[in-house]
Short mmCIF file of C-alpha atoms and ligand atoms in Angstrom, two decimals:
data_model
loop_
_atom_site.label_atom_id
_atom_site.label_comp_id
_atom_site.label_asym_id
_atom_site.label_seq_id
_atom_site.Cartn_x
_atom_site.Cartn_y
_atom_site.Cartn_z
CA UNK U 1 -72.62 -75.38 26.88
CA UNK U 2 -74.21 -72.50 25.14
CA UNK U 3 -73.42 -71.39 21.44
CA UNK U 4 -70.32 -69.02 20.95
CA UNK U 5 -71.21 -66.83 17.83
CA UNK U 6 -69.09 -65.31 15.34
CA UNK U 7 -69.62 -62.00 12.86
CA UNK U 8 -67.43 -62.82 10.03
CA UNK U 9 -67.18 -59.90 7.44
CA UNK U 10 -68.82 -60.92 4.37
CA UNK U 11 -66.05 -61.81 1.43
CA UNK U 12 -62.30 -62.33 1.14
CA UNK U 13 -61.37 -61.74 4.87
CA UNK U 14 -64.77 -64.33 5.86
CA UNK U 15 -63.04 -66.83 3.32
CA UNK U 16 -59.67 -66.36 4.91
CA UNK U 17 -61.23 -66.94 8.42
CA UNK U 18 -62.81 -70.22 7.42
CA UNK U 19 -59.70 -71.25 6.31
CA UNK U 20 -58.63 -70.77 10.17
CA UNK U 21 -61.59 -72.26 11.62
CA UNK U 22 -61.64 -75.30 9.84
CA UNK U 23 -58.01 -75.60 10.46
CA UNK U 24 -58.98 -75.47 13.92
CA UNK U 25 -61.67 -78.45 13.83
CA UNK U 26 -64.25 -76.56 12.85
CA UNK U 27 -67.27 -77.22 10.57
CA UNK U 28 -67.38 -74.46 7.85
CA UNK U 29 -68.50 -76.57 5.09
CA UNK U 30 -71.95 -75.07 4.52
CA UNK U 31 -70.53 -71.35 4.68
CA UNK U 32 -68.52 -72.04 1.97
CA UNK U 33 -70.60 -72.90 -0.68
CA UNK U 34 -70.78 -70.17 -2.81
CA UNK U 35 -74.00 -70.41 -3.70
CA UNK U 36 -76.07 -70.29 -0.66
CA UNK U 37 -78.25 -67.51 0.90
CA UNK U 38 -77.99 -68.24 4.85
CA UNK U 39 -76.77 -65.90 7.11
CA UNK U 40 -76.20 -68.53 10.11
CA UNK U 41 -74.18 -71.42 9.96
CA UNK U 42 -73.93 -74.18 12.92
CA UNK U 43 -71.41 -76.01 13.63
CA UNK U 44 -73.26 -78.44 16.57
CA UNK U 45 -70.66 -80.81 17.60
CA UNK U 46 -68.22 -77.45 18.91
CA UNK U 47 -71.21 -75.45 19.43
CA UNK U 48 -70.65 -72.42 17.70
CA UNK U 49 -72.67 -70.15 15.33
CA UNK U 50 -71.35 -68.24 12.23
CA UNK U 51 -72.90 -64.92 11.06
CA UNK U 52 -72.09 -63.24 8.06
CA UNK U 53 -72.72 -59.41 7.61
CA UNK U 54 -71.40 -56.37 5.99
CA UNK U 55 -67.46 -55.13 7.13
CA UNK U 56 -69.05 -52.45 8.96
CA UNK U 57 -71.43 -54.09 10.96
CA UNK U 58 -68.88 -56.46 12.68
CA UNK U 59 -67.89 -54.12 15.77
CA UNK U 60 -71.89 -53.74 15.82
CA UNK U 61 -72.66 -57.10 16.25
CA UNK U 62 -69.67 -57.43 18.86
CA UNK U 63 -70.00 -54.62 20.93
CA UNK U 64 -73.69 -55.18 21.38
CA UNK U 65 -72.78 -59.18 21.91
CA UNK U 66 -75.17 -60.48 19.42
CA UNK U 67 -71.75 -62.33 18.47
CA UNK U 68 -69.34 -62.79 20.79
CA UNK U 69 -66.39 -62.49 18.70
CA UNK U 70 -65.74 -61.13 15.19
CA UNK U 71 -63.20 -61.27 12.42
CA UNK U 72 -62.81 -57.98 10.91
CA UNK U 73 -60.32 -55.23 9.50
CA UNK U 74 -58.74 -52.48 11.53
CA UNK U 75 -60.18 -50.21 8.57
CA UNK U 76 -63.34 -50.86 10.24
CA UNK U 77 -62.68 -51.05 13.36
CA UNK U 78 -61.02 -47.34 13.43
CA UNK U 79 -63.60 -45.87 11.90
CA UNK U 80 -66.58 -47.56 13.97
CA UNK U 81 -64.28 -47.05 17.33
CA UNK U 82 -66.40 -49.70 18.94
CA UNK U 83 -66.44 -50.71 22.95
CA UNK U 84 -64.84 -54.50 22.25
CA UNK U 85 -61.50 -56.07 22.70
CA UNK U 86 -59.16 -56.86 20.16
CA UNK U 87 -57.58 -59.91 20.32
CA UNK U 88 -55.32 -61.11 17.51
CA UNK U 89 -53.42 -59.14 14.44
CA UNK U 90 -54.10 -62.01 11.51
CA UNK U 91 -51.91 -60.35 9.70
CA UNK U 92 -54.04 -61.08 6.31
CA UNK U 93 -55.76 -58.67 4.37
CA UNK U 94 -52.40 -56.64 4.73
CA UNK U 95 -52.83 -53.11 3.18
CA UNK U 96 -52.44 -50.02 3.97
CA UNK U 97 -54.53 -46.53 4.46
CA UNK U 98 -53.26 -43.57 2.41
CA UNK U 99 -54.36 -40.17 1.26
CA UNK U 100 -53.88 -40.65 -2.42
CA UNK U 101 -54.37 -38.26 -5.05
CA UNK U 102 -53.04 -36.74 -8.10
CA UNK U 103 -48.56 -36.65 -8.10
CA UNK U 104 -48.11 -32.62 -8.33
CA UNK U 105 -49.60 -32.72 -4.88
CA UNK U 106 -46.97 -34.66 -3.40
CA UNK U 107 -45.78 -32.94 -0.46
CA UNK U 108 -47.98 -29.68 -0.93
CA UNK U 109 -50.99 -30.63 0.68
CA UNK U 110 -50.36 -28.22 3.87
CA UNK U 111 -50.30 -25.60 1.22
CA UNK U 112 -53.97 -26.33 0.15
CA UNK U 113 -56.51 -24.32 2.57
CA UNK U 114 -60.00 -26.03 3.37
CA UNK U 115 -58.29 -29.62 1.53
CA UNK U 116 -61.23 -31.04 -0.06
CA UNK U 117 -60.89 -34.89 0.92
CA UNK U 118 -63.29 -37.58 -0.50
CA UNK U 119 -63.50 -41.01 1.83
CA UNK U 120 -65.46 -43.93 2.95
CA UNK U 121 -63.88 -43.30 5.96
CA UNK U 122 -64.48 -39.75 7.45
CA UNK U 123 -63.88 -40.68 10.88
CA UNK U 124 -59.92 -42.07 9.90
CA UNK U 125 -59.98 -39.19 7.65
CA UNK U 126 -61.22 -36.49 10.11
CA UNK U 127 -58.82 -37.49 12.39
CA UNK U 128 -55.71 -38.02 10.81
CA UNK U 129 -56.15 -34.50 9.26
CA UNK U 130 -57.58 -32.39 12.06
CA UNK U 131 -56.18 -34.07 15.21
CA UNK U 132 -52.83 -35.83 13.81
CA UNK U 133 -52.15 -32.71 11.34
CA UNK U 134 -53.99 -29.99 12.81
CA UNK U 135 -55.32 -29.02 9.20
CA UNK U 136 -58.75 -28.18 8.04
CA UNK U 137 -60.19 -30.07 5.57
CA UNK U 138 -63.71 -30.07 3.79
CA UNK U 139 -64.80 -33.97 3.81
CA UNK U 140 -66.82 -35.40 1.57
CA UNK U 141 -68.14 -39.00 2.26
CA UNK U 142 -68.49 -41.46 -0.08
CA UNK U 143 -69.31 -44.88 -0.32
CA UNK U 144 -67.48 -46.65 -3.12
CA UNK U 145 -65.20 -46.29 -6.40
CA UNK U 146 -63.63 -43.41 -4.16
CA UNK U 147 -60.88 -42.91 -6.52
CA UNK U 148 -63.07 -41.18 -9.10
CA UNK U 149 -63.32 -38.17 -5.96
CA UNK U 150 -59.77 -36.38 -7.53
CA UNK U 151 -60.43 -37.43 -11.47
CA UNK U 152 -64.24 -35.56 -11.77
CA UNK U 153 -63.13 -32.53 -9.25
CA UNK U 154 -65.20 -33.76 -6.40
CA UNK U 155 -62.00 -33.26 -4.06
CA UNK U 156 -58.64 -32.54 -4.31
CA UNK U 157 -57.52 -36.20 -2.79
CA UNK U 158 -59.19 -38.98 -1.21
CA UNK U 159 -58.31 -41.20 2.12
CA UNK U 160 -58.62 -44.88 0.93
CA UNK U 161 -57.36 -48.57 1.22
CA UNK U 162 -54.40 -49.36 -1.14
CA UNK U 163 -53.47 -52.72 -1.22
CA UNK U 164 -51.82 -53.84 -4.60
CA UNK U 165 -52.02 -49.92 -6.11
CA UNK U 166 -53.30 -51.35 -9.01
CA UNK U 167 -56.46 -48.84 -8.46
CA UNK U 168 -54.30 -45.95 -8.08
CA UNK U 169 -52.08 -46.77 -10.71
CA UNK U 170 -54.73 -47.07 -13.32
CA UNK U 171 -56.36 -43.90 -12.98
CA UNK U 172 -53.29 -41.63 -12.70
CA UNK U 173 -53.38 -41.01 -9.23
CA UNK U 174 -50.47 -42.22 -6.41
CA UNK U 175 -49.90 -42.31 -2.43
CA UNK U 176 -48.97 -39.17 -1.07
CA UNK U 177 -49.07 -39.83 2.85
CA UNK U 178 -49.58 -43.48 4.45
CA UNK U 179 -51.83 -42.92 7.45
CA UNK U 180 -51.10 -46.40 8.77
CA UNK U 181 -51.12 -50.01 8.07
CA UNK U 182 -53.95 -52.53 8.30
CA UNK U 183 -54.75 -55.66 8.41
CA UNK U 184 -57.91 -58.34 9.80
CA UNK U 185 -58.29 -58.51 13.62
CA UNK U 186 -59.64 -61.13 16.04
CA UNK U 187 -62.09 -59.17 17.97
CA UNK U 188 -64.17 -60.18 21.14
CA UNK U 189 -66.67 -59.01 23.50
CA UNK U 190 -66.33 -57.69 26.86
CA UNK U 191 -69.18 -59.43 28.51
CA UNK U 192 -68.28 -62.81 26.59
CA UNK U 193 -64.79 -62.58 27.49
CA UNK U 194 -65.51 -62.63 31.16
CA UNK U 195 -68.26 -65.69 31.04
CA UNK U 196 -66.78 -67.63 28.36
CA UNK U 197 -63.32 -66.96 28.90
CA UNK U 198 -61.68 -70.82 28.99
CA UNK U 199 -63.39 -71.37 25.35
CA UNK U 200 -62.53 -67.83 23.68
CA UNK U 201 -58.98 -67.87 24.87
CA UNK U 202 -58.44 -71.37 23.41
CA UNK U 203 -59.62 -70.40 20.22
CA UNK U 204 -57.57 -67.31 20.80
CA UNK U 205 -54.41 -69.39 21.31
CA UNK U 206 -55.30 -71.11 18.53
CA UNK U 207 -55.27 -68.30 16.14
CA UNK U 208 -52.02 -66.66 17.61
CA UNK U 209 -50.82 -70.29 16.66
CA UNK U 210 -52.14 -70.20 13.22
CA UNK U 211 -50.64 -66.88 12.74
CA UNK U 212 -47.12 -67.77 13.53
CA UNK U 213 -46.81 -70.54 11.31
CA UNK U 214 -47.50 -68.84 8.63
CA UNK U 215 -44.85 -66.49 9.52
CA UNK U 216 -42.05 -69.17 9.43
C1 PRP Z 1 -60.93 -51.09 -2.29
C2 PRP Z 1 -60.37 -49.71 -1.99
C3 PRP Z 1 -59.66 -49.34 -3.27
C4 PRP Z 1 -59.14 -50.69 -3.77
C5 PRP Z 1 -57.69 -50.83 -3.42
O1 PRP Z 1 -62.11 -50.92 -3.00
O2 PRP Z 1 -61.41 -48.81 -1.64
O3 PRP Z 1 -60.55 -48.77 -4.20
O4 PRP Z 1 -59.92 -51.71 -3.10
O5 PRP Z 1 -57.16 -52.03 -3.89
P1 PRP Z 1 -55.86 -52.08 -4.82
O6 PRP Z 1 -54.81 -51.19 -4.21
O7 PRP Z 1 -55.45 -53.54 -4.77
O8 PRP Z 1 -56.26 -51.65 -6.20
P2 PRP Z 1 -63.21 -52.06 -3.16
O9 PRP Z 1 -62.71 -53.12 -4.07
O10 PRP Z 1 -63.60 -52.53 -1.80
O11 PRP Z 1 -64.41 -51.34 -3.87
P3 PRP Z 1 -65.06 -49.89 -3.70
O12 PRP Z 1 -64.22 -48.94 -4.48
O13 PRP Z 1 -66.42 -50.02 -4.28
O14 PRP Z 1 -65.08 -49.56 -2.26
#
C-alpha cells in the first residue's frame, strides 16, 4: 500500500482537520504539538502522510499531486482556480467574502468610475466586478491588514474575508455587497482519485459523516 498524502493549510482550518482525522483513527499526535518545526507527519499504521503549507499553496500541492488530497478554503481555491476535484463542503471556517468599505458608499458603488479596490484576492475581485458586474475597477493587490486600503486612501473599498466583523467594525468600515459564502473544502486529485479511489472515497465518506453530525 503506498502513502496517501495530505496538504493541510497551515493554522485554524489544519487544527480543525486534525480534529477530523483523528476522529477518524488517525494518528495526528505529533502535528499537534505546537511547538514543533516538521513539515511531514506519518501516520505508519494507516499509511498516510501530512504536509503542512501556506493556504495558498494547497491547490498547488494537489493539482500537481505532490498530495493527493488537501483541506483548504474555497477563498483559496477561487482565487488559485486549480485543475482538482472538490470533494466535501466542511462547513467550518464559515465566513463570508464581501466588498467592504466605508457606509456612505452603500449602494453607490456603480456610481464610482475606475472603483479603486484593494484585495488579497484580485482574481475573486476581478471577477466579481468585471465579469459578474460588468464594472471597471482599478485593483490594487495586497497581501495583509487589507482593511487599512479605504482608511489611508489607498482605495475606495477593499474585497476581503469577514467572518465575525469584528475587523470591520473596529475601523469604521462595514459590508456593502456579499460576493459569496465560504467555507473549508475536502479537495482531491484527479490522478489519485482514479488509482486510489477505494481508500480516498472511504475517507471521503467518512468526512461527509463527520459533517452531518455536527449538523444535528
Ligand atoms: C482575515 C481577513 C480579515 C479578518 C476578518 O485576516 O483578511 O482581515 O480576518 O475576520 P473578522 O471578520 O472575524 O474580523 P487575517 O487574520 O487572516 O490577517 P491579514 O489581515 O493579515 O490577512
Amino acid at each position: 500500500m503506498r502513502y496517501l498524502t495530505v496538504a493541510l493549510a497551515k493554522g485554524r482550518l489544519a487544527e480543525l482537520a486534525m480534529d477530523i482525522f483523528t476522529s477518524i483513527g488517525m494518528d495526528c499526535s505529533e502535528m499537534k504539538d505546537k511547538s514543533t518545526r516538521k513539515l511531514i507527519f506519518t501516520d505508519e499504521e494507516h499509511k498516510m502522510k501530512f504536509i503542512l503549507v501556506k493556504a495558498t499553496d494547497v491547490p498547488t500541492y494537489v493539482e500537481y499531486g505532490a498530495a493527493d488530497i488537501g483541506i483548504v478554503g474555497k477563498d483559496t481555491l477561487l482565487e488559485e482556480s486549480r485543475n482538482l476535484y472538490e470533494m466535501v463542503d466542511l462547513e467550518f471556517g464559515a465566513c463570508n467574502m464581501c466588498v467592504c468599505g466605508r457606509p456612505e458608499l452603500k449602494g453607490r458603488l456603480g456610481e464610482i468610475t475606475d472603483l479603486k479596490v484593494a484585495s488579497k484576492y484580485p482574481n475573486i475581485a476581478r471577477r466579481y466586478f468585471q465579469e459578474t458586474k460588468g464594472q471597471t475597477i482599478e485593483l490594487i493587490k495586497l497581501n495583509g491588514s487589507v482593511e487599512l486600503g479605504p482608511l489611508v486612501g489607498l482605495s475606495d473599498v477593499i474585497v476581503d474575508i469577514v467572518e465575525t466583523g469584528s475587523t470591520l467594525r473596529e475601523n469604521g468600515l462595514e459590508v456593502l455587497e456579499v460576493i459569496c459564502p465560504l467555507s473549508a473544502r475536502f479537495v482531491v486529485n484527479k490522478v489519485s482519485m482514479k488509482m486510489e479511489r477505494e481508500r480516498i472515497m472511504e475517507m471521503v465518506n467518512a468526512f461527509i459523516e463527520k459533517t452531518e453530525d455536527k449538523d444535528q
